[in-house]
XYZ file of C-alpha atoms in Angstrom:
328
model
C -24.443 45.723 63.369
C -27.135 47.624 65.121
C -30.660 46.491 64.818
C -33.118 47.743 62.594
C -35.475 50.364 63.777
C -39.188 50.855 62.821
C -40.195 54.457 61.398
C -44.064 53.732 61.899
C -44.030 50.789 64.929
C -47.726 51.659 65.671
C -48.460 49.548 62.749
C -47.974 46.645 65.039
C -51.413 47.394 66.526
C -52.617 45.932 63.503
C -51.338 42.264 64.644
C -54.508 40.978 66.108
C -56.642 42.202 63.512
C -57.594 38.777 61.858
C -58.233 37.221 65.111
C -60.850 39.762 66.060
C -62.385 39.694 62.564
C -62.463 35.826 62.764
C -64.386 36.060 66.210
C -66.677 38.946 65.296
C -67.794 38.127 61.868
C -68.197 34.389 62.845
C -69.554 32.387 59.814
C -73.288 31.791 60.236
C -74.744 27.922 60.654
C -75.676 26.491 57.206
C -79.453 26.345 58.621
C -79.066 29.981 59.771
C -77.421 31.103 56.365
C -80.697 29.633 54.466
C -83.579 29.970 57.151
C -84.697 26.283 55.861
C -84.146 23.796 58.698
C -84.918 20.562 56.674
C -83.768 17.270 57.723
C -81.543 15.839 55.303
C -80.059 18.901 53.753
C -76.200 18.720 53.436
C -74.092 21.684 52.956
C -70.249 21.651 51.978
C -68.529 24.164 54.079
C -66.003 26.066 52.239
C -62.455 24.861 52.971
C -61.268 28.177 54.275
C -63.783 27.468 57.533
C -61.144 24.653 58.892
C -57.616 25.357 57.489
C -55.055 22.826 58.327
C -52.525 23.969 61.044
C -49.726 24.031 58.796
C -51.698 26.435 56.489
C -52.851 28.731 59.127
C -49.404 28.938 60.713
C -47.891 30.007 57.260
C -50.742 32.962 56.963
C -50.050 33.825 60.381
C -46.273 34.488 59.599
C -47.345 36.068 56.381
C -49.288 38.574 58.342
C -46.813 39.196 60.732
C -44.173 39.827 57.970
C -46.858 42.183 55.959
C -47.278 44.396 59.449
C -43.519 44.282 59.782
C -43.270 45.538 56.233
C -45.941 48.427 56.789
C -44.130 49.655 59.942
C -40.928 50.457 58.034
C -38.123 48.804 59.380
C -35.071 51.196 58.628
C -31.182 50.285 59.069
C -29.560 53.618 60.915
C -26.030 54.367 59.185
C -23.353 56.029 61.687
C -23.886 59.802 62.128
C -22.384 62.049 59.694
C -21.727 65.668 60.494
C -22.936 68.090 57.719
C -20.087 70.674 57.142
C -21.243 74.145 55.835
C -19.155 77.170 55.091
C -20.802 79.214 57.591
C -21.092 82.263 55.110
C -24.455 84.162 54.295
C -23.992 85.831 51.003
C -26.358 88.494 49.733
C -26.026 89.720 45.864
C -27.372 93.028 45.195
C -27.520 93.376 41.429
C -28.270 96.541 39.694
C -31.188 96.220 36.984
C -31.523 100.004 36.011
C -31.834 101.088 32.634
C -28.316 101.317 31.635
C -27.754 97.692 32.345
C -29.067 97.140 28.805
C -26.062 99.380 27.389
C -24.221 96.662 25.009
C -20.426 97.951 25.977
C -19.307 94.277 27.181
C -17.648 91.797 25.236
C -18.433 88.201 25.907
C -17.057 85.229 23.808
C -16.107 87.608 21.054
C -19.612 89.377 20.691
C -21.122 92.444 21.860
C -23.726 92.019 24.612
C -25.136 94.005 27.308
C -23.902 94.807 30.802
C -26.544 92.591 32.297
C -26.076 89.763 29.780
C -22.105 89.725 30.936
C -23.545 89.728 34.511
C -26.011 86.993 34.225
C -23.174 84.839 32.585
C -20.489 85.667 35.120
C -22.470 85.423 38.046
C -24.169 82.321 37.261
C -20.880 80.802 37.391
C -20.082 82.273 40.667
C -23.306 80.996 42.054
C -22.637 77.358 40.840
C -19.383 77.664 43.277
C -21.480 78.947 46.045
C -22.125 75.306 47.439
C -22.224 75.375 51.522
C -23.000 79.141 51.419
C -26.342 80.436 51.894
C -27.078 82.887 49.003
C -29.777 85.445 48.303
C -30.140 87.964 45.618
C -31.885 91.285 45.775
C -32.577 93.243 42.359
C -32.691 96.893 42.257
C -33.476 99.923 40.035
C -35.732 102.664 41.328
C -36.298 100.364 44.220
C -35.013 97.374 45.517
C -36.601 94.020 45.918
C -35.630 90.874 47.736
C -36.278 87.988 45.257
C -34.653 85.285 46.963
C -34.319 85.160 50.607
C -30.987 83.474 52.187
C -31.253 79.754 51.113
C -29.208 76.691 50.007
C -31.164 76.159 46.885
C -28.731 77.544 44.399
C -30.719 76.419 41.666
C -33.566 78.876 42.682
C -31.150 82.019 43.138
C -30.004 81.225 39.621
C -33.270 80.991 38.207
C -34.359 84.330 39.360
C -31.215 85.677 38.024
C -31.903 84.455 34.706
C -35.348 85.416 34.590
C -34.618 89.044 35.540
C -35.667 92.009 33.292
C -33.540 95.016 32.911
C -35.803 98.153 33.785
C -38.372 96.074 35.787
C -37.387 97.779 39.089
C -37.369 100.897 37.219
C -34.738 102.679 35.073
C -32.881 104.681 38.019
C -30.432 103.444 40.810
C -31.462 102.849 44.545
C -27.874 101.774 45.747
C -28.549 102.845 49.141
C -31.820 100.931 49.333
C -30.394 97.742 47.883
C -27.440 97.752 50.795
C -29.803 98.738 53.555
C -32.355 95.522 52.456
C -29.354 93.192 52.303
C -27.981 94.390 55.814
C -31.490 93.828 57.287
C -31.434 90.204 56.038
C -28.122 89.695 57.175
C -28.770 90.698 60.713
C -29.708 87.492 62.207
C -26.812 85.635 60.752
C -23.489 85.119 62.806
C -21.670 88.405 62.370
C -18.546 87.035 60.894
C -20.324 85.213 58.252
C -22.274 88.347 56.667
C -21.269 89.367 53.115
C -22.547 91.382 50.236
C -21.369 91.473 46.992
C -23.252 94.625 45.186
C -22.759 95.222 41.454
C -23.895 98.491 39.794
C -23.158 100.857 36.835
C -23.964 103.876 37.990
C -24.651 106.581 40.598
C -27.210 106.726 43.316
C -29.940 108.525 41.930
C -33.335 107.019 43.752
C -34.420 105.327 46.910
C -34.830 106.840 50.310
C -31.435 106.075 51.949
C -28.181 107.340 51.093
C -25.443 104.883 50.377
C -22.949 105.941 52.614
C -25.796 105.895 55.673
C -26.603 102.381 54.507
C -22.379 101.511 54.445
C -22.981 102.829 58.366
C -25.556 100.556 58.905
C -23.458 97.692 57.509
C -20.666 98.570 59.421
C -22.547 98.810 62.778
C -23.997 95.316 61.828
C -20.655 93.722 60.828
C -21.495 93.457 57.245
C -18.572 93.023 54.847
C -19.649 94.989 51.317
C -17.813 93.937 48.418
C -18.540 96.296 45.460
C -18.256 95.663 41.585
C -18.412 98.936 39.332
C -19.329 97.278 35.894
C -19.125 99.035 32.423
C -16.446 99.856 29.455
C -14.209 103.063 29.684
C -14.628 103.720 26.014
C -17.174 103.065 23.439
C -17.386 104.104 19.608
C -20.906 105.631 18.861
C -22.039 106.726 15.293
C -22.599 110.509 15.310
C -22.898 113.219 12.459
C -19.546 113.040 11.415
C -19.262 109.200 11.652
C -18.520 108.175 15.009
C -16.763 109.056 17.925
C -15.274 107.460 21.303
C -17.411 108.123 24.538
C -17.026 106.852 27.878
C -20.219 104.838 28.710
C -19.080 104.634 32.270
C -18.888 108.486 33.308
C -21.790 108.344 35.810
C -20.348 105.690 37.404
C -19.579 106.664 41.227
C -16.203 104.838 42.031
C -15.513 107.163 44.924
C -18.671 106.285 46.246
C -18.344 102.479 46.017
C -14.764 102.410 47.025
C -15.819 104.304 50.370
C -18.613 101.372 50.918
C -16.076 98.696 50.462
C -13.400 100.537 52.694
C -15.833 101.254 55.187
C -17.304 98.021 55.953
C -14.190 95.961 55.363
C -14.813 94.824 51.853
C -13.012 95.783 48.573
C -14.100 97.432 45.275
C -13.107 96.264 42.022
C -13.484 97.678 38.454
C -14.735 95.675 35.586
C -14.515 97.145 32.324
C -14.627 93.839 30.382
C -16.051 90.235 31.147
C -12.505 89.373 32.258
C -12.137 91.837 34.966
C -15.786 91.113 36.103
C -14.628 87.414 36.174
C -11.582 87.913 38.115
C -13.503 90.056 40.695
C -15.615 87.140 41.163
C -12.952 84.842 42.008
C -11.396 87.011 44.197
C -14.812 87.250 46.210
C -14.460 83.436 45.870
C -11.485 83.355 47.677
C -12.853 84.587 50.911
C -12.177 82.494 54.007
C -14.848 80.503 54.738
C -16.148 80.143 58.527
C -16.263 76.691 59.458
C -19.351 75.743 61.105
C -20.692 72.091 62.069
C -24.177 71.302 60.637
C -26.685 68.725 62.413
C -25.333 65.310 62.210
C -27.542 63.492 60.082
C -27.795 59.499 59.993
C -28.507 57.846 56.491
C -31.664 55.981 56.636
C -31.838 52.677 54.349
C -35.221 51.401 53.725
C -35.618 47.428 54.519
C -39.211 46.964 53.996
C -38.794 44.885 50.739
C -37.811 41.871 52.466
C -40.580 41.334 54.931
C -42.672 42.256 52.295
C -41.293 39.595 49.939
C -41.301 37.175 52.545
C -44.903 37.699 53.406
C -45.831 37.143 49.468
C -43.873 34.059 49.469
C -45.519 32.391 52.721
C -49.288 33.868 51.531
C -48.293 31.653 48.149
C -46.823 28.517 50.174
C -50.392 28.693 52.116
C -52.846 28.924 49.431
C -51.194 27.525 46.502
C -51.620 23.753 47.420
C -55.099 24.165 48.160
C -55.773 25.508 45.042
C -54.088 23.266 42.969
C -56.033 20.446 45.257
C -59.450 22.160 44.641
C -58.660 22.175 40.799
C -57.618 18.417 40.848
C -60.824 17.515 42.703
C -63.055 19.454 40.172
């Protein structure tokens, strides 16, 4: 078993402190203290002025243990390598106005497209342990709301707090992809992945989606695109109701081209089951093994010298206290 190490070894500099205080702050002689040199005046010195040898030894040991406890003794366990998947995954989620359309079914009830994404993507995030994950929300503009992080709770909280239409009512797919590619540029090439989810066509922003896809391909970023929205929806009209295609504006060709060009895959999710299947397929990506820095677990041992110090102090002081009470 290895010897303990001290996190704050400089605390041992305090060891001579009692000796220094004793010699610097010498007690005054009785006559000096009262400045009344009268013959026959007898003062009883404090019992602490001259302590018995045993009590002094106990106090010295107690002080040694107290300083040792303050130095934080620790036992270091064997090195444990931290394994991570090596993937750096950016999620780009559409928040344009059409994401509020309630053409999706979740647990037997009608919900909006974003509510379905929020539920399914939340489960996807929960399974991303070991991946660095980031979140981009886009509408008329694209915003990086969570940089790449291992803190999945932060990503989940940002997604749950998102509001449809807040970044604008239109859809800037190219800008969102460009932001994701830029954020992944410093990661290992084989680890760069983007999951882009939208329900429309690019009609805003300054970068065309196919131009952003070329940049993604050049940067070695694989883009997985998901087109969400039902193919049929009954809406009321003058004659009662009629069936419409709420996903008529979805640019399937563009999303497929982006995925194929970057080595990814396009998924069409017309309901929550297909959306979940899409996320499960992405979840099955082969991880890139990566050895993280080895960590040694630390076990704090300061409690033991602290308890010993208190016990020694009690052994040194209590007998004299009891004797003083008895003589009184």
